[in-house]
mmCIF file of C-alpha atoms in Angstrom:
data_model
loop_
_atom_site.group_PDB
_atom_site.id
_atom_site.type_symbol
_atom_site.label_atom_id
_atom_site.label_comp_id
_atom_site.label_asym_id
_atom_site.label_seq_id
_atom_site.Cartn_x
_atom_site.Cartn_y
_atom_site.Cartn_z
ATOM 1 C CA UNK A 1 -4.015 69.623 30.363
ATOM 2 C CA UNK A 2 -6.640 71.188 28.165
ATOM 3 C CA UNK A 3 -7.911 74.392 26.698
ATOM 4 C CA UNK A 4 -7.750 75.711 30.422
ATOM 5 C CA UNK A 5 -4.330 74.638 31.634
ATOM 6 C CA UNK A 6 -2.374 76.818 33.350
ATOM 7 C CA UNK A 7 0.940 75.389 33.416
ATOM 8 C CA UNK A 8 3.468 75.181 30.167
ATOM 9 C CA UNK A 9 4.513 71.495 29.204
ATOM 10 C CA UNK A 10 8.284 71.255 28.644
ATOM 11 C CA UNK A 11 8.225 70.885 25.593
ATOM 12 C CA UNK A 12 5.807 74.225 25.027
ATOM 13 C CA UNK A 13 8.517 75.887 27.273
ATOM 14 C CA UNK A 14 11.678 74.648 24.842
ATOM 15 C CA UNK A 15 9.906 75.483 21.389
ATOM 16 C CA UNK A 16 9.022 78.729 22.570
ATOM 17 C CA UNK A 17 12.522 79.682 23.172
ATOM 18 C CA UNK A 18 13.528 78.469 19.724
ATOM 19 C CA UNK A 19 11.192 80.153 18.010
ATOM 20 C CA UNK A 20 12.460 83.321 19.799
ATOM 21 C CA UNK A 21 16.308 82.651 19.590
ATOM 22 C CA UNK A 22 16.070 82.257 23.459
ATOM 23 C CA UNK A 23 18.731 80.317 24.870
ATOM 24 C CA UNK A 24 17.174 77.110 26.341
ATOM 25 C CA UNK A 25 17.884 76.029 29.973
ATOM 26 C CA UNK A 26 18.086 72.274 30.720
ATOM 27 C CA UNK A 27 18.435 70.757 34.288
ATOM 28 C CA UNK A 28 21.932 68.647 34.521
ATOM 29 C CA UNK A 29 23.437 67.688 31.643
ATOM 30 C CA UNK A 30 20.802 66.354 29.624
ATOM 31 C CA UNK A 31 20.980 62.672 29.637
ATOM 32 C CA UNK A 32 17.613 62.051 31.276
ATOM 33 C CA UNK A 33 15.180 59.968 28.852
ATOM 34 C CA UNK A 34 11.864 60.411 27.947
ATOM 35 C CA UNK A 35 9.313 58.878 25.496
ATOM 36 C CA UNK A 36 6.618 61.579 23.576
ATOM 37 C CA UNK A 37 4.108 60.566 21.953
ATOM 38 C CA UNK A 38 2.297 62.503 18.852
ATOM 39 C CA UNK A 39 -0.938 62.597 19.301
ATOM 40 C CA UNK A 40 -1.842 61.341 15.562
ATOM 41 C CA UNK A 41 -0.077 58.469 17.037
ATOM 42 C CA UNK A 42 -2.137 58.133 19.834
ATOM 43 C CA UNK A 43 -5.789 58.371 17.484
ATOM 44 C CA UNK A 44 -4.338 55.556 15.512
ATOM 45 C CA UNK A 45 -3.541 53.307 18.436
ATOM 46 C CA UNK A 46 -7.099 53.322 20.055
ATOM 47 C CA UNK A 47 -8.481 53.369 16.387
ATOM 48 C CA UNK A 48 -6.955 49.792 16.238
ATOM 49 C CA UNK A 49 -8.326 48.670 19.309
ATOM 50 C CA UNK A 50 -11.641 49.838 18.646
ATOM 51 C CA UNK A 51 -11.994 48.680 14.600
ATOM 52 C CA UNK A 52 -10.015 45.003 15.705
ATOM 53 C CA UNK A 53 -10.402 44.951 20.052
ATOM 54 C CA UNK A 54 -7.824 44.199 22.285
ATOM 55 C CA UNK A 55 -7.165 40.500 23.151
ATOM 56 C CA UNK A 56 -8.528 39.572 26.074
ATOM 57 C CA UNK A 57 -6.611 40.160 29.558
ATOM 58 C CA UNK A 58 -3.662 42.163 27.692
ATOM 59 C CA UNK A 59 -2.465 45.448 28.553
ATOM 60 C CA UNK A 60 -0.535 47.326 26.243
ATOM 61 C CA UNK A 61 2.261 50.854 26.698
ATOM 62 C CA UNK A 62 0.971 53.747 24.733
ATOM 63 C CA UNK A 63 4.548 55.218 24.109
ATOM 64 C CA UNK A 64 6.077 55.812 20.784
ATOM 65 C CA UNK A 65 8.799 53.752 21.886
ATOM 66 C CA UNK A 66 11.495 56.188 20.545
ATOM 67 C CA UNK A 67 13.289 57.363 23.901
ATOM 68 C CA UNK A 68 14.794 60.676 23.871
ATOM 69 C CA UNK A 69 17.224 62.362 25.917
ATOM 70 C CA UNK A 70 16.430 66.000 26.678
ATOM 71 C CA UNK A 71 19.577 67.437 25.481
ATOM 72 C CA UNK A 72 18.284 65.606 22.180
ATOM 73 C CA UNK A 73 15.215 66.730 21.865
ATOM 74 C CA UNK A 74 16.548 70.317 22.428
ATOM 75 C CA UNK A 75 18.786 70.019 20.032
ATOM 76 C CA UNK A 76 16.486 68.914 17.293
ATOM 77 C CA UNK A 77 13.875 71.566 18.567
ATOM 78 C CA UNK A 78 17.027 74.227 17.723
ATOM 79 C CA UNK A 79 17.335 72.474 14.213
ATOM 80 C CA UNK A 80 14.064 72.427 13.259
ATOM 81 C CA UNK A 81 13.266 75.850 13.939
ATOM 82 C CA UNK A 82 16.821 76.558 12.416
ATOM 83 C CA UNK A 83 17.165 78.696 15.965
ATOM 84 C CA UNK A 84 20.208 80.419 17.516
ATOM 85 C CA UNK A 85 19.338 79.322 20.533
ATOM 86 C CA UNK A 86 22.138 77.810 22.751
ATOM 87 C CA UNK A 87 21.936 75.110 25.083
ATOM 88 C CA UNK A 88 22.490 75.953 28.949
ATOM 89 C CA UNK A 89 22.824 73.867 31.122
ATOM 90 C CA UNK A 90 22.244 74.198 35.538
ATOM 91 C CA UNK A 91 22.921 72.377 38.659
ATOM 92 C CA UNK A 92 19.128 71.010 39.164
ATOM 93 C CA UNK A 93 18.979 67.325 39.237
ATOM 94 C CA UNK A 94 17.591 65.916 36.389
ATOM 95 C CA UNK A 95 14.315 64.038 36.857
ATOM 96 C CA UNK A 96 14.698 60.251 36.932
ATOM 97 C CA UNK A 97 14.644 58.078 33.782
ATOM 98 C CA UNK A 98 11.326 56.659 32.465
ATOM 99 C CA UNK A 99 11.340 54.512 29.290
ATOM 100 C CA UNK A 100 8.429 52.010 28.608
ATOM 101 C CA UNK A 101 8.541 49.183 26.397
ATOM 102 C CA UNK A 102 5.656 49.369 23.328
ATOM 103 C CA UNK A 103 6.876 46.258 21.362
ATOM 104 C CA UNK A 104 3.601 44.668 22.059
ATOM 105 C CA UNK A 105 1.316 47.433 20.513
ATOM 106 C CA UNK A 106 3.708 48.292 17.275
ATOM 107 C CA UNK A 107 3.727 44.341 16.450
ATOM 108 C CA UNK A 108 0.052 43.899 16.703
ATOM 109 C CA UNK A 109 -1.083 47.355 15.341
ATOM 110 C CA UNK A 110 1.534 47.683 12.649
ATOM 111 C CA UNK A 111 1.892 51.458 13.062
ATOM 112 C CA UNK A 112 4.860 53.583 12.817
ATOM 113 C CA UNK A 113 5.269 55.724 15.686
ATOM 114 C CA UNK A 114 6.574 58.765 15.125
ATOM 115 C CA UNK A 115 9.713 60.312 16.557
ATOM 116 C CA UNK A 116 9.936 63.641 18.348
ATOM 117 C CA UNK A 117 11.863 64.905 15.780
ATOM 118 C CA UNK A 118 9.248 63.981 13.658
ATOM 119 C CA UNK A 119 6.326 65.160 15.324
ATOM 120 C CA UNK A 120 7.365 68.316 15.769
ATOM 121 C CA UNK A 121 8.467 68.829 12.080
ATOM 122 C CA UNK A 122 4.554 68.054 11.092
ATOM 123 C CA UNK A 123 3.669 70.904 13.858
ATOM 124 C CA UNK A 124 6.297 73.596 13.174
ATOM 125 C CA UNK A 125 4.243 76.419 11.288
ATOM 126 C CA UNK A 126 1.692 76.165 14.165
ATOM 127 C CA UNK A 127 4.170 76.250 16.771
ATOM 128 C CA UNK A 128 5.845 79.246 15.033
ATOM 129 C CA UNK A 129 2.579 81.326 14.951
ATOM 130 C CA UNK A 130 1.465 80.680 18.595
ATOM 131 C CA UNK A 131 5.346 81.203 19.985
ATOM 132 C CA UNK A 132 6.406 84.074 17.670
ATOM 133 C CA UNK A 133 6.933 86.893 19.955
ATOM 134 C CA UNK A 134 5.153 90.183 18.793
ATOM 135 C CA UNK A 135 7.632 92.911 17.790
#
């Protein structure tokens, strides 16, 4: 991604509808996981490794570990934006279930991974001024 992407992430593409009162469009019904990570997150995670190092030969899963299923995560998205958005749904197939185990890195490192739900709460006011359609 970057400063020059071209392409909104799903998640840019859900939040912007909230912030709008859009309704939001998810393929199937939902129940396909996946695991976000906040970035904060990710700055403490190679912080650790770089203060402490990694032990040698291991590999660790950068996930928050808190698996999410997109009818979820739209749902809190409409909740924390206190939207009237409604949730439709379509006939696509969902893409496949991914969930990656992180037990490793939270019982060495000691950090608590934020949620989604959390996440976005701590980047609401920003995501409200670069979604809020111009009237």
């Amino acid at each position: 991604y970057g400063k020059d992407k071209n392409k909104e992430t799903i998640l840019e593409k859900y939040i912007k509808k909230a912030v709008n009162n859009n309704d939001i469009e998810i393929d199937g019904n939902g129940s396909s996981t996946r695991d976000y990570i906040y970035v904060d997150d990710v700055v403490k995670s190679i912080k650790h490794f770089v203060d402490i190092g990694a032990r040698q030969g291991e590999i660790y899963n950068l996930t928050s570990g808190h698996d999410i299923t997109t009818r979820k995560l739209v749902e809190d998205i409409i909740d924390i934006f206190d939207s009237e958005s409604d949730i439709r749904t379509n006939d696509i197939k969902e893409r496949p279930t991914t969930t990656i185990n992180n037990e490793k890195l939270k019982e060495e490192s000691n950090i608590k991974f934020k949620t989604p739900k959390e996440g976005i709460k701590e980047l609401k006011s920003y995501y409200e001024n670069k979604y809020k359609e111009l009237i």
